[in-house]
Amino acid sequence: MTALVRKVLPATAVLAVSALAAVPVAAAQSGDDSHARVVTEHGELRDLAPATAGPLDHASAVLMMVSDHGKTSVRLQVHGIDRSQAGRRFGAHLHFGPCVAGNGAAAGPHYNTDALAGRVPPRVDETTEVWLDFTVTGGGTGHAFAAVPFVPQAGDRAIVIHQDPTDEHGVAGPRLACLPVSW
Ligand SMILES: [Cu+2]
């Protein structure tokens, strides 16, 4: 079962929480001061490849996303990865759609702020998408941090972990597991 805890904190809590997590809050002015927001999620990963045993089958994750002044910092921590995978790097991204066990396609494409703005073609890199690749430690954990110059729109979305590291085109192979994130 997935234990999922969600907290959306008021703007007044942003500074205290971000200080605890050492997440830098952007100082640049964008005129978007009213949207300071912290989103945290944690729970067991949902299996997107249930037909086969995988290294993430007993893993869980914590996500913290801090948005302020038109920028967002995202921190992902994964625990419980099969320790035989130490040194392996997994691709991970924020996807536009929801995290549905057994249905990798439900997560849809990467969340891409250019695509949502209607730019053709959209730029695909770490400034238009949230990339959270991590390398497995000897203790079976993984940590990733991303800072992007946009604020993802609210919705039921997914952090998807892929089989391979993300390449320069944003491709990372089959979808193995996901963490739901909603705000
Ligand atoms: Cu992805």
Coordinates of C-alpha atoms and ligand atoms in Angstrom, one line a residue:
M1 CA 0.0 0.0 0.0
T2 CA 1.1 3.6 -0.6
A3 CA 1.2 5.9 2.4
L4 CA 0.9 9.4 1.0
V5 CA 1.2 12.6 3.0
R6 CA 0.6 15.9 1.4
K7 CA 1.1 19.3 2.9
V8 CA 0.7 22.6 1.1
L9 CA 2.0 25.3 3.4
P10 CA 1.1 29.0 3.4
A11 CA 3.7 31.5 2.1
T12 CA 4.5 32.5 5.6
A13 CA 6.1 29.0 6.2
V14 CA 8.2 29.1 3.1
L15 CA 11.3 30.8 4.6
A16 CA 11.4 28.5 7.7
V17 CA 10.9 25.3 5.8
S18 CA 13.3 26.2 3.0
A19 CA 16.0 27.1 5.6
L20 CA 15.6 23.7 7.2
A21 CA 16.0 22.0 3.9
A22 CA 18.7 24.3 2.7
V23 CA 16.7 25.0 -0.4
P24 CA 17.6 28.4 -1.9
V25 CA 14.7 30.6 -2.5
A26 CA 15.2 32.8 -5.5
A27 CA 15.8 36.5 -4.7
A28 CA 15.1 37.7 -8.3
Q29 CA 12.0 39.8 -8.7
S30 CA 9.3 38.6 -11.1
G31 CA 6.3 40.4 -9.7
D32 CA 4.8 37.0 -8.8
D33 CA 5.2 37.3 -5.0
S34 CA 1.8 36.0 -4.2
H35 CA 2.5 32.4 -5.3
A36 CA 5.2 31.4 -2.8
R37 CA 4.5 27.7 -2.1
V38 CA 6.0 24.6 -0.6
V39 CA 4.8 21.1 -1.6
T40 CA 6.0 18.0 0.1
E41 CA 5.1 14.4 -0.8
H42 CA 6.3 11.1 0.5
G43 CA 5.3 7.5 0.1
E44 CA 6.1 4.1 -1.5
L45 CA 6.9 4.2 -5.1
R46 CA 4.2 2.8 -7.4
D47 CA 5.4 0.1 -9.7
L48 CA 5.1 0.8 -13.4
A49 CA 6.7 -2.5 -14.5
P50 CA 4.8 -5.0 -12.2
A51 CA 5.4 -7.9 -14.5
T52 CA 9.1 -8.1 -13.6
A53 CA 10.9 -7.8 -10.3
G54 CA 12.9 -4.5 -10.2
P55 CA 15.4 -2.6 -8.1
L56 CA 12.7 -0.1 -7.0
D57 CA 10.0 -2.6 -5.9
H58 CA 10.6 -1.8 -2.2
A59 CA 11.6 1.8 -2.6
S60 CA 10.0 5.0 -1.2
A61 CA 10.6 8.6 -1.9
V62 CA 10.3 12.1 -0.4
L63 CA 9.8 15.1 -2.6
M64 CA 10.0 18.8 -1.6
M65 CA 9.2 21.5 -4.1
V66 CA 9.6 25.2 -3.2
S67 CA 8.3 27.8 -5.6
D68 CA 8.8 31.5 -5.1
H69 CA 9.3 34.6 -7.4
G70 CA 8.7 32.5 -10.5
K71 CA 11.4 29.9 -9.7
T72 CA 11.2 26.5 -8.2
S73 CA 13.7 24.3 -6.3
V74 CA 13.0 20.6 -6.2
R75 CA 14.6 18.0 -3.9
L76 CA 14.1 14.2 -4.3
Q77 CA 15.2 11.6 -1.9
V78 CA 14.7 7.9 -2.7
H79 CA 15.2 5.1 -0.1
G80 CA 15.0 1.4 -0.1
I81 CA 16.5 0.8 -3.5
D82 CA 18.1 -2.7 -4.0
R83 CA 21.6 -2.2 -2.7
S84 CA 23.0 -4.4 -5.5
Q85 CA 22.3 -1.3 -7.7
A86 CA 24.9 0.9 -6.0
G87 CA 26.6 3.2 -8.5
R88 CA 23.8 2.9 -11.0
R89 CA 22.2 6.1 -12.3
F90 CA 18.5 6.4 -12.9
G91 CA 16.7 9.1 -14.9
A92 CA 13.9 10.8 -13.1
H93 CA 11.6 13.7 -14.1
L94 CA 8.4 15.6 -13.2
H95 CA 5.8 14.3 -15.7
F96 CA 2.6 16.1 -16.6
G97 CA 0.1 13.3 -15.8
P98 CA -0.7 11.3 -12.7
C99 CA 1.2 8.4 -11.2
V100 CA -0.9 5.2 -11.7
A101 CA 0.5 1.8 -10.7
G102 CA 0.9 -0.5 -13.6
N103 CA 0.2 2.3 -16.2
G104 CA 3.4 4.2 -17.1
A105 CA 1.6 5.9 -20.0
A106 CA -0.8 7.6 -17.6
A107 CA 2.0 9.9 -16.5
G108 CA 2.1 11.4 -20.0
P109 CA 5.0 13.5 -21.2
H110 CA 7.5 15.4 -19.2
Y111 CA 6.2 18.6 -17.6
N112 CA 7.7 21.1 -20.1
T113 CA 7.0 24.7 -19.5
D114 CA 7.9 25.6 -23.2
A115 CA 5.4 23.1 -24.5
L116 CA 2.7 24.4 -22.1
A117 CA 3.4 28.0 -23.3
G118 CA 2.9 26.8 -26.9
R119 CA 6.5 27.3 -28.1
V120 CA 7.3 25.2 -31.2
P121 CA 9.5 23.4 -30.9
P122 CA 9.8 23.4 -27.1
R123 CA 13.2 23.4 -25.7
V124 CA 14.0 20.2 -23.8
D125 CA 16.5 20.6 -21.1
E126 CA 17.0 21.3 -17.4
T127 CA 15.6 24.8 -17.7
T128 CA 12.3 23.8 -19.3
E129 CA 11.7 20.5 -17.4
V130 CA 12.4 19.2 -13.9
W131 CA 15.1 16.5 -14.2
L132 CA 16.0 14.6 -11.0
D133 CA 18.4 11.9 -12.0
F134 CA 20.1 10.2 -9.1
T135 CA 22.9 7.7 -8.5
V136 CA 22.3 4.9 -6.0
T137 CA 24.5 4.9 -2.9
G138 CA 25.8 1.9 -1.1
G139 CA 23.0 2.3 1.4
G140 CA 20.3 2.0 -1.3
T141 CA 19.4 5.7 -1.4
G142 CA 19.4 8.3 -4.1
H143 CA 19.3 12.1 -3.9
A144 CA 18.6 14.7 -6.6
F145 CA 18.2 18.5 -6.7
A146 CA 16.9 20.7 -9.5
A147 CA 16.4 24.4 -9.8
V148 CA 14.2 25.7 -12.6
P149 CA 13.2 29.2 -13.7
F150 CA 9.4 28.5 -13.7
V151 CA 6.6 27.4 -11.4
P152 CA 4.9 24.2 -12.4
Q153 CA 1.1 24.5 -12.7
A154 CA -0.9 22.7 -10.0
G155 CA -2.4 19.3 -10.9
D156 CA -2.1 15.6 -10.2
R157 CA 1.3 14.8 -11.5
A158 CA 4.1 12.2 -11.2
I159 CA 7.8 11.9 -10.5
V160 CA 8.7 9.1 -12.9
I161 CA 11.9 7.1 -12.4
H162 CA 13.3 5.5 -15.6
Q163 CA 15.6 2.6 -16.3
D164 CA 18.5 4.8 -17.7
P165 CA 20.1 8.2 -17.1
T166 CA 18.6 11.1 -19.0
D167 CA 20.3 11.8 -22.3
E168 CA 20.7 15.2 -23.9
H169 CA 17.3 14.7 -25.6
G170 CA 15.5 14.1 -22.3
V171 CA 15.2 10.4 -23.0
A172 CA 15.8 7.9 -20.2
G173 CA 14.3 4.5 -21.3
P174 CA 11.4 2.5 -19.8
R175 CA 9.4 3.8 -16.9
L176 CA 10.0 1.8 -13.7
A177 CA 8.2 3.5 -10.9
C178 CA 6.6 6.8 -9.9
L179 CA 5.7 8.9 -6.9
P180 CA 2.4 10.8 -7.1
V181 CA 2.6 14.5 -6.5
S182 CA -0.5 16.7 -6.3
W183 CA -0.9 20.3 -5.3
Ligands
CU1 CU 10.5 10.9 -17.3

